[in-house]
Amino acid sequence: MDSSAYENPFERLSDDLLMNILNRRLWRPLDIGGEKSKERVQLELVSKRFQSVVRTSGSLEWDYMIGSECEEVFMRYMLARSSASASRLTRIALYIGEDLCLMTFLLLLIPQALETLVEVRLFVWDSDPLCVNWEGVFRLLQACRKLTILDITLWDNLPDMPSTVLDFTIPLKPFATLQSLSLYGFAVPGVSFASFIQAFPALQVLELHQLEGESYLVDCSKLKKLFLWRTGGAGEESENPTTVHLPQGLETILSILSCDDSWTLKELAFTKLEHVLLRSAEARKAIVRMPGAVQGLVSNLDPDISPIHTELAVLLLEKLVVEPEAQRILGRVPGNLEKLVDVVIEAELVEGEEVQHRAAGILLSVVQFNPGSREVLAGLPGCVRGLVGFAIQALESGAHMNIRIAHRVLQVLAKLTGNNENGMNPSACLSAVLDQLKTAKVPGLFQGLVDVLDDESARVQKTAGEELARLVHGYDDVKAVAAIPECLSKVVANLTHASWKLQVSSAQTLQNLATDNETARAIVKELGSVDCLFDLVECKRPIVRETALSALYNLAFEPEGRAAIAFSKHLQMVEVLVRILDGKCAESVQEAAAALLGQMALDPASKKDIAAIPGCLPLLTGLLKSGSASVREHVAWVFYGLAEDPKVRKSVAALPGLFPLLSQFLADGASDGMREAGAAALGSLSVDGDTARAVAQTEGCVQGLVGALESGSADVVKEAVKVLRNISGDSQGREMIAREEGAVQRLMNLSKAAEGQEGVREMAAEILQNLEGDPSYREGARELEKREAAGSESSFHSAEGGSLGDPPRSQESKGVAQMMTSPGSRDVRGPDSHGLAERCQLELSPRDDVPSGYIQGTYPGWQARAPRWVMTSALPVCARASKRGVGKAPRAFPSGQHTEGSVITCAYVLQH
């Protein structure tokens, strides 16, 4: 095997290149983190070549902590280094935790490097000024002939604390080559500053803790940069006075903030950085521009690990975020925004509310003044999710500070959608912001609501439940919410909550979610869902009963749902529904009970249960005369379902007055829902020959069915054709159909339609075939043939040369007014006694208006007067559509107030 495959790639590098690489680890004097001495020894243990290169390096960093072992390790290492004829040191950085050993270290290092040492950095903490002869240290370092940089930091000294005073008994000899001197923690008496500065003839940069005493009139004209920690946050720069000078020590501070090693060091670093920030706006700007400054603060935002450091970092970031550059830095990195959000929603802080308020303010500043950050934050579902849930919790806590925090959070969320809610009341702002998030399709909205559905606070649960029920409508919403883990279980659990308002919102949520078949099946499988809903059906509050019944109604659209309802713990379910219909209760509850009973009538087992209840069938017949159109409509669907069973059908067909009542559903002016329900019930009952004959003989029935053939609703037409097909199997029925004016022509139109609902064309052809032997049919057919042969026009004429009530020429070929092509249009009716009456069904969104302008565009020269009537089949949010129509009675619809999903029917009178 080729041994080159195992060759160390570093062996291919030259010594100089390898040295440059290793020096990136061997010399990081301002980076306090890590175990520098240990890392150096480990590099030497990699290989003999690594050991040789490391010892050839002129840089030495060594961290010495308390303990004799550290001193012994250092001495052994230095002896081994000297015996290996290593290169002389040019740079030394010592990190010492105990003053007593400082001179020991220096005496081992300095004498060997008097001719080569260029840079010395001493970082000392836990220092005692009385334990170190600092005058001796300076005189030792004075012997280094090439020393250019000297940095001594007494870390324990705070910017405003008394410092170690450098008052030498004998003036120092000149540091001939020293250019940069940093002495944090040291003071020089003002009166002796002139003699002190004379010891550094080549000095360009001086960083000093403070000048001691009252005499501060010193000559610093020879210095390029001067920084006094205690007296100012920004230093002076003689060459360019407008340039802000920051101390080199800030780099050390930032490196400490970025490491995780020392708790005490970090607290001191925060204090020193705050001291600089408080001094001037110029210093603040300069710090923001320092690489890693803002990011170092963000790295400390971790409430779980270090609450104290989190609070300190938030305090400093609040001062920096006023700078546009800081806003850009915070907003461009997703991790920064995530950390800020974590602080906002974290309540386990020492100064929790105040810190949360500050963090929310930082977040608001970032998204308000940095548009790019909005897209970043909106793309973090976890953040949006947490903010939504927290906003509800904070608002419902009632505490003044929490409400202020919530308002800031809502402002942040509003910014994600490009809106501004600054002036709104926080409570009113919640719904508006959630609507905006939904419209903008910002991910995380629904997860945030679901998260707090099981909150400890009933008020939070109530608000979250109400908002979820209000917002979830439409296929995408349903799928998104249903996919959230534990969503269904939380909603179902809230059905048993003590708050009736939460019970209502939970039932409404299930009602809306059940509009999707797959989700409806999942709800049915959720343990306790059906039983809990039925418990609510027997509640005394009408709104609770109505909402629970509506949810069960939607669940019952699936066979699995009907079966689950039928075999729930309430085995007398249909008896409960019949009892509601027979009792004195709110009309809305009765409507919902009738709707659910209509669904259950489709279940094979429930059909017989319903029919077997004493007095139930007569009761249902009487309800066909109810003052509620919705009750009448749904009871008709009950009969439709019951009549599908042959045995039950006979009992239903024998009910006195049933057929005349159902025939009234087909009268002109009845809603499409009523027509469809009545026709469907009659169709189900007329399957048997005797019943079909009785239906045909019912006064007005055939006339109503024939009139329904021109309905704009395909479902109404389909159900009407079914009934006519059934009764056309009987000779008496055929005769009545053939004699009904317009019946033959309308059936022919349906049988010849190029496109139509599946089965309608075939059923119309079947009816015509059954009618062929009837004299009335033959007479009507011959009349139609004569008209077609003569090229006669239809009952509508063109406006050119026609009567006053004629529509434009473009309509004449169809014999009826042409189908409108505007969005949502369903059909147009022919003329009536008022002239040309156009009747159209429109599905309107909340902002749509009735398109009266469309009339003038479609029929030039004609004008539309005010609508003769406006009626809606007003659906509850997400009420499910099916062949059986809507679940509520038609109600008067206020002009200009449309709700999404409403079906508006408007009749216009056109005048030329």
PDB file of C-alpha atoms in Angstrom, residues 30 124 277 682 876:
ATOM      1  CA  LEU A  30      -5.724  40.431  23.530  1.00  0.00           C
ATOM      2  CA  VAL A 124      -2.950  40.579  36.301  1.00  0.00           C
ATOM      3  CA  LEU A 277     -20.237  54.140  26.484  1.00  0.00           C
ATOM      4  CA  LEU A 682     -89.258  14.590  -2.899  1.00  0.00           C
ATOM      5  CA  PRO A 876     -70.843  30.885   9.756  1.00  0.00           C
TER       6      PRO A 876
END
